[in-house]
XYZ file of C-alpha atoms in Angstrom:
382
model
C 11.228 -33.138 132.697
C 11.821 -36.275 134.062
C 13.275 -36.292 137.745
C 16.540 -38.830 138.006
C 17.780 -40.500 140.518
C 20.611 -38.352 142.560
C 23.091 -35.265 141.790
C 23.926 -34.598 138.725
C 25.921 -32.322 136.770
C 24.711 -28.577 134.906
C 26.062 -28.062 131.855
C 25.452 -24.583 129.935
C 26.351 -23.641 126.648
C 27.595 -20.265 125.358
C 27.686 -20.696 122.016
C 29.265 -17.722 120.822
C 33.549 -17.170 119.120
C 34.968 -14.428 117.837
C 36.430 -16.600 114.761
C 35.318 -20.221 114.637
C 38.801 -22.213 114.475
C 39.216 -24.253 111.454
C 39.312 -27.377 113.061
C 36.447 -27.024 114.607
C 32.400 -28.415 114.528
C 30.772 -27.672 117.585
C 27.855 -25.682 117.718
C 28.920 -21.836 117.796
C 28.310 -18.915 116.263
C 31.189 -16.884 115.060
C 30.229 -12.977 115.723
C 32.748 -11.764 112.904
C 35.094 -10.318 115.344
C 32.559 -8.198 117.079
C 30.803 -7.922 120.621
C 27.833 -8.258 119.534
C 25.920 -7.529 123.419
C 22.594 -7.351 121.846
C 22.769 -10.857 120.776
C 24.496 -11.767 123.977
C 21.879 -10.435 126.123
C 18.726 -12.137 123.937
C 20.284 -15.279 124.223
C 21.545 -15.140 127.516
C 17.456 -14.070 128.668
C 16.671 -17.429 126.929
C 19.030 -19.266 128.587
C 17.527 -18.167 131.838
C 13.567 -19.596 130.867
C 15.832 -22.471 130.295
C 16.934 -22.508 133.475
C 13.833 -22.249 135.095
C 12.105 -24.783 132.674
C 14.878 -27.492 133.535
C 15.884 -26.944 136.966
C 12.656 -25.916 138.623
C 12.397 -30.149 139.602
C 16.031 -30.612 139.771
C 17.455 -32.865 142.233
C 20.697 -31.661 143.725
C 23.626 -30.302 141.279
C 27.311 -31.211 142.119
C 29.132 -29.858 139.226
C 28.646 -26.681 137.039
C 30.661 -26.412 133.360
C 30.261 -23.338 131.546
C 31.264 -24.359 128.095
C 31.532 -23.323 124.606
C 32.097 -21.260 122.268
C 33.683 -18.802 124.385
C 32.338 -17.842 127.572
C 34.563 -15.506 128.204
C 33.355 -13.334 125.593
C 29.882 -12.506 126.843
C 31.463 -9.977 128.835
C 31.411 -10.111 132.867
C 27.876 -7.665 133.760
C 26.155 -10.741 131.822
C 28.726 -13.858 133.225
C 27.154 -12.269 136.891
C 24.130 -12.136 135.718
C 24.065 -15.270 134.630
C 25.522 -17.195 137.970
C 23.164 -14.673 139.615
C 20.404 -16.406 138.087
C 21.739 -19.498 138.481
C 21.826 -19.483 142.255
C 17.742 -19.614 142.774
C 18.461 -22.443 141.793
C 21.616 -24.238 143.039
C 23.914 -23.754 146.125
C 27.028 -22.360 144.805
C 28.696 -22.757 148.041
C 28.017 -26.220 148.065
C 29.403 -27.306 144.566
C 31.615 -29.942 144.328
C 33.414 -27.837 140.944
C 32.453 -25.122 139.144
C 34.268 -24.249 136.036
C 34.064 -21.434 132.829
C 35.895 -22.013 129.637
C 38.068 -19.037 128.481
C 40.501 -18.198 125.496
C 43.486 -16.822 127.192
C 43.063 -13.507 125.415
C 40.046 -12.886 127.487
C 41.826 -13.330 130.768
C 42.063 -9.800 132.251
C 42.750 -8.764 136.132
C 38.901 -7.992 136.259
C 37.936 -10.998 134.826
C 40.032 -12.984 136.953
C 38.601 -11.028 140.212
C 35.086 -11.416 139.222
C 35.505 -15.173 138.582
C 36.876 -15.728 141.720
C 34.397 -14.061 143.586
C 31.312 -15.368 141.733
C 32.298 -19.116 143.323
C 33.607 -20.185 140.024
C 36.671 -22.470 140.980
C 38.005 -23.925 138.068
C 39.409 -22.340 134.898
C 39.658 -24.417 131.346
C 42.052 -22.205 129.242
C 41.954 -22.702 125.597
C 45.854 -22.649 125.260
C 46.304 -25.531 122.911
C 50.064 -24.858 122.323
C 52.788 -22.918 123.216
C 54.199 -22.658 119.137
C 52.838 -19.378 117.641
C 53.482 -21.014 114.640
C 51.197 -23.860 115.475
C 48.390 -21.116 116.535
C 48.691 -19.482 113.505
C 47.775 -22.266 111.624
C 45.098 -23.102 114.150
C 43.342 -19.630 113.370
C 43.959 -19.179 117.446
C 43.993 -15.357 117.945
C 46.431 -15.970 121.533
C 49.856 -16.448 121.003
C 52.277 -17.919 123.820
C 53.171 -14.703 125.838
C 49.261 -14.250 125.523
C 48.961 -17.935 127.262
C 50.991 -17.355 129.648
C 50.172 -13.885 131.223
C 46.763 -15.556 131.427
C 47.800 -18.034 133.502
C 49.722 -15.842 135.776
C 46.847 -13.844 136.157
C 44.532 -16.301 137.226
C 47.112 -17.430 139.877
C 47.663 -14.341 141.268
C 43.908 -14.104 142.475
C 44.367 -17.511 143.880
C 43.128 -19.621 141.004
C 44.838 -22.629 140.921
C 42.312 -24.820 139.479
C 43.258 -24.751 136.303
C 43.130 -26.914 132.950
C 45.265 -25.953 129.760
C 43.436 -27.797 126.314
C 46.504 -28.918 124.172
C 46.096 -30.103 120.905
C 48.996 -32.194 118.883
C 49.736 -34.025 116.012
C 48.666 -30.353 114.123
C 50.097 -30.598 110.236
C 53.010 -27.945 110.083
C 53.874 -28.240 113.628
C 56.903 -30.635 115.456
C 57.199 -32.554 118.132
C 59.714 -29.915 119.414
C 56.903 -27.836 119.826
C 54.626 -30.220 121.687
C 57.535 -30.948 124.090
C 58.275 -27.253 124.782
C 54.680 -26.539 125.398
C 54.127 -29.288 127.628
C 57.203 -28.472 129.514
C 55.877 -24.738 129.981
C 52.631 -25.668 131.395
C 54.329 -27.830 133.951
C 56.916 -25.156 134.801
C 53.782 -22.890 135.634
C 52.569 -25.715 137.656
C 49.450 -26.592 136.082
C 47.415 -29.464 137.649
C 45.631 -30.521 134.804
C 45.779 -30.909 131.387
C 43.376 -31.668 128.393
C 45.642 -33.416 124.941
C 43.902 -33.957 122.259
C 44.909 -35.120 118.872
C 43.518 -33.218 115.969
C 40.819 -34.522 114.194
C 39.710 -33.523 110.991
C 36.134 -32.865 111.020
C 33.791 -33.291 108.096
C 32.477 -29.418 107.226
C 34.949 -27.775 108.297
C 37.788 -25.283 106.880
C 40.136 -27.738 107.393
C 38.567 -30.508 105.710
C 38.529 -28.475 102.845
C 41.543 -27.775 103.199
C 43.047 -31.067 103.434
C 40.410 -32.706 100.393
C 42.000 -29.701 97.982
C 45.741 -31.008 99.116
C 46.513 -27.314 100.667
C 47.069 -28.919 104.388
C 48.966 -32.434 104.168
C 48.046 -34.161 107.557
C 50.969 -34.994 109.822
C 50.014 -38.846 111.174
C 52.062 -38.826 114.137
C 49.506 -39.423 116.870
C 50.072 -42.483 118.115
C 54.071 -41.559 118.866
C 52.846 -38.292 119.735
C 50.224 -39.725 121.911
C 53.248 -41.875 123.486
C 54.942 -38.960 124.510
C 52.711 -36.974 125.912
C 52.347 -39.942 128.292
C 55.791 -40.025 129.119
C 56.520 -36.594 129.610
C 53.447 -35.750 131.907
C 53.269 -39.002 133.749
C 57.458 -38.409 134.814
C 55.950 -34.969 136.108
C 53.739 -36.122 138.209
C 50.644 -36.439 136.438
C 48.104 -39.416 136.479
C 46.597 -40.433 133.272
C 43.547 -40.278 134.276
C 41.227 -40.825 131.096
C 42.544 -41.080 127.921
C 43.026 -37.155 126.857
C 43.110 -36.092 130.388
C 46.197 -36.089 132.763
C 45.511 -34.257 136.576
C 47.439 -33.922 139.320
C 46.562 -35.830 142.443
C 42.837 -34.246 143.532
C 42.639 -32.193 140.274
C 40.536 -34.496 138.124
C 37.512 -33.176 136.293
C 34.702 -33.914 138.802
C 32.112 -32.969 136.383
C 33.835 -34.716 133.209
C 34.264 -37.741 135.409
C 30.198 -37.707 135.410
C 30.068 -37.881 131.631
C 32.534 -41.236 131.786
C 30.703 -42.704 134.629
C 27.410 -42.230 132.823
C 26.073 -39.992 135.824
C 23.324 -37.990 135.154
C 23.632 -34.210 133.768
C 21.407 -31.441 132.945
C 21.965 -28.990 129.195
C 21.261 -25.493 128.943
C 21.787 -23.536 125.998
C 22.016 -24.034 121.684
C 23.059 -27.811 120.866
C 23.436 -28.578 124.313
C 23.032 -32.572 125.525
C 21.614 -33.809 128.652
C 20.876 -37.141 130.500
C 18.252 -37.753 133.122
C 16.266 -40.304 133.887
C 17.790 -42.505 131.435
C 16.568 -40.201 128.408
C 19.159 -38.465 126.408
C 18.345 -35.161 124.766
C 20.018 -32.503 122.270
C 18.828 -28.826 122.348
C 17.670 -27.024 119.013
C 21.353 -26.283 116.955
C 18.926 -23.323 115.552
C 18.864 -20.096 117.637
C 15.582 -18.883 115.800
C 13.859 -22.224 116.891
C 16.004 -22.258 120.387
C 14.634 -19.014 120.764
C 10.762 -19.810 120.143
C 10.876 -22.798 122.023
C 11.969 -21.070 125.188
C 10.126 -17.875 125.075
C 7.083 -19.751 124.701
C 7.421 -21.588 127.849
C 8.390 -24.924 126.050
C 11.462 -27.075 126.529
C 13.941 -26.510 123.525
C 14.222 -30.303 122.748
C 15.192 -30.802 119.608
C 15.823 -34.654 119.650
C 14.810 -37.407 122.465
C 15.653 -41.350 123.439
C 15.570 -43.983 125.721
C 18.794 -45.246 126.418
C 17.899 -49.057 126.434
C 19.980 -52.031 127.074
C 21.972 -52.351 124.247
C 23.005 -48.810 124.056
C 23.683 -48.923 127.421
C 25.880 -51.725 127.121
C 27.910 -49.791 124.063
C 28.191 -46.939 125.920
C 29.356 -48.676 129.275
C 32.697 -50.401 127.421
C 33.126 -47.434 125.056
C 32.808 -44.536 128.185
C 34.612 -47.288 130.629
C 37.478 -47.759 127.969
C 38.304 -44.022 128.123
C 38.920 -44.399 131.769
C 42.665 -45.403 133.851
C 40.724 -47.849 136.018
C 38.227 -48.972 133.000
C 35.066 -50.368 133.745
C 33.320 -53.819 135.871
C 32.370 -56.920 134.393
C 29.812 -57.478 136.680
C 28.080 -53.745 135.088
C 28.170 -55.649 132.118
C 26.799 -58.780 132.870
C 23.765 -57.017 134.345
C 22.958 -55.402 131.091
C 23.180 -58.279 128.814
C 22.973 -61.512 131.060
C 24.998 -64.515 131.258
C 25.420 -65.839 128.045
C 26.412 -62.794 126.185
C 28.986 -61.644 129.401
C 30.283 -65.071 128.376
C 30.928 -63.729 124.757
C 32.207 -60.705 125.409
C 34.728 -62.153 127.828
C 35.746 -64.191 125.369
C 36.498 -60.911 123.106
C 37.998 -59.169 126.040
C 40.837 -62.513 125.844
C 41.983 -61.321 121.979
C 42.844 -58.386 123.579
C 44.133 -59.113 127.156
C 47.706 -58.346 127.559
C 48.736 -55.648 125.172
C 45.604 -53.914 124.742
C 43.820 -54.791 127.819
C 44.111 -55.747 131.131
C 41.271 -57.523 133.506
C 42.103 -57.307 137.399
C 39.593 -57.509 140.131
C 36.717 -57.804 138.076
C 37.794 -54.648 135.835
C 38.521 -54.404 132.365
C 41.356 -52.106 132.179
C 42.736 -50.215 129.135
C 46.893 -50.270 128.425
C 48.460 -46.935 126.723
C 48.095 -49.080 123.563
C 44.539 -49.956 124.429
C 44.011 -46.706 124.839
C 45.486 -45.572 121.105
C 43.448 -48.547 119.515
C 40.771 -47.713 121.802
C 37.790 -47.409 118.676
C 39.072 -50.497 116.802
C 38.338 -52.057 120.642
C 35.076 -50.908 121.447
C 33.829 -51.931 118.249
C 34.481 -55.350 118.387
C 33.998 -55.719 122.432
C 30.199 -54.266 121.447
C 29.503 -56.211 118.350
C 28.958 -59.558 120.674
């Protein structure tokens, strides 16, 4: 593995749900309701070699993310295991954030004790609203008292840290029912929170559903989008990047690597990493995960260079996502002179409503930000 240049982030995936949501296309594998520990254990072994494969040369890790799937579901002798393992070969102490996904039905006393003392800092709940109407239709198996007894569990073992996912603009559900969930979150005091709107993926249940006219979808993001804005920002929140909103000193060190096109280290099924200006993608098949690893191989399933003109595209469409954008002068020493020239004259279509350029920085507006794809298409086709 090539070595990079300074810290970077870890990554590893758990790729394992209960259920897999309708909505959803990331690479999981939905254990029909069942603990299936056999399975757990195999892949969690192979996520170890991993380990050792990838971070035997690491420089320096800041930021751990424990992502999924469901983490929370591998049960907590393999969770220790698993940081156990992971501390030959980073400094737990020392990290900057450290954070586990978990669905709110997980969130037990125990698991809330053992979190806490295995250095993990940070919990991402999988709330997404506080309507059990809207988490029916979600296929969510938490409901809102569910949501929020996690939550009070988690800060009654003095974790604080903690993100709630939201998702809106969800066909069936109300704006009534985005407000109230917002509004519990911040009554529980919650520094930071995740809003997405919901996007229909191809392959999935809810594509189907939606091509065969049984799910009608609702449209409302942009006003939805408007008043999530509103509602968190007059509580205190900064709008950070463009689905996240933290509390002062409670934004996502590690996600704020991704956006600043830091480097970070993958482990596990489908997982992507960075280094050394290379981007890879782990095998999405467990059987061929599987071989890789056990035979002492890297589990690379696809490699490339990032060169300048990716670069470039991914500097304005990463830097767009962000509250204070991205630097001209980054830009310029990608693509030179001439084309800077260009693309300033691009960035002037959109200066004032959409976009805003102030010391050097080209800054998204809340409208930039809801355009945002329309943008970075035609700032990157210079």
């Amino acid at each position: 593995m090539n070595k990079g240049s300074g810290e970077v982030g870890l990554y590893i995936h758990i790729p394992f749900c209960r259920r897999k949501c309708i909505y959803c296309d990331f690479t999981v594998i939905d254990t029909g309701n069942k603990d299936k520990l056999p399975l757990f254990e195999e892949y969690m072994n192979c996520v170890g070699v991993e380990m050792s494969l990838r971070l035997s040369d690491c420089q320096k890790v800041r930021t751990v993310y424990i992502g999924g799937g469901t983490p929370s579901l591998i049960g907590l002798e393999l969770l220790t295991k698993l940081v156990e393992n992971l501390s030959k070969y980073v400094d737990i102490a020392s990290l900057s954030e450290f954070t586990i996904e978990a669905n709110p039905e997980d969130v037990t006393d125990d698991f809330a004790k053992v979190v806490e003392k295995l250095g993990i800092n940070r919990v991402s709940l999988g709330v997404q609203s506080m309507s059990d109407g809207v988490l029916n239709f979600l296929s969510r198996r938490n409901t809102r008292s569910i949501n929020e007894r996690a939550i009070k569990i988690l800060q009654d073992v003095g974790i604080t840290n903690i993100n709630c996912d939201v998702i809106f603009d969800v066909p069936s559900s109300t704006t009534a029912d985005l407000v109230e969930t917002l509004e519990r979150l911040v009554r529980f005091n919650i520094p930071h929170i995740s809003a997405y709107g919901l996007t229909i993926e191809r392959f999935t249940p809810l594509s189907v559903f939606v091509e065969k006219g049984l799910v009608v979808p609702r449209d409302n993001f942009q006003e939805e989008f408007i008043l999530v804005h509103r509602l968190l920002t007059e509580n205190g929140f900064i709008h950070y990047e463009i689905s996240n909103y933290a509390k002062e000193g409670f934004e996502s060190k590690h996600n704020m690597m991704y956006w600043s096109k830091s480097e970070y280290v993958g482990l596990g099924l489908g997982a992507c990493g960075f280094v050394g200006n290379r981007r890879y993608q782990n095998e999405i098949s467990f059987k061929k995960y599987k071989e890789k690893v056990l035979g002492k191989m890297l589990p690379t399933m696809m490699e490339e260079e990032i060169d300048v003109v990716k670069s470039y595209e991914e500097t304005v469409m990463l830097g767009i996502r962000k509250r204070d954008g991205f630097s001209v002068e980054d830009v310029r020493k990608l693509v030179g002179e001439e084309r800077v020239r260009k693309f300033l004259q691009k960035v002037e279509l959109f200066k004032g409503e959409y976009l805003k350029v102030f010391d050097g920085r080209v800054i998204p507006t809340l409208k930039g930000w809801i355009f945002s794809d329309y943008i970075v298409r035609e700032l990157t086709s210079v």
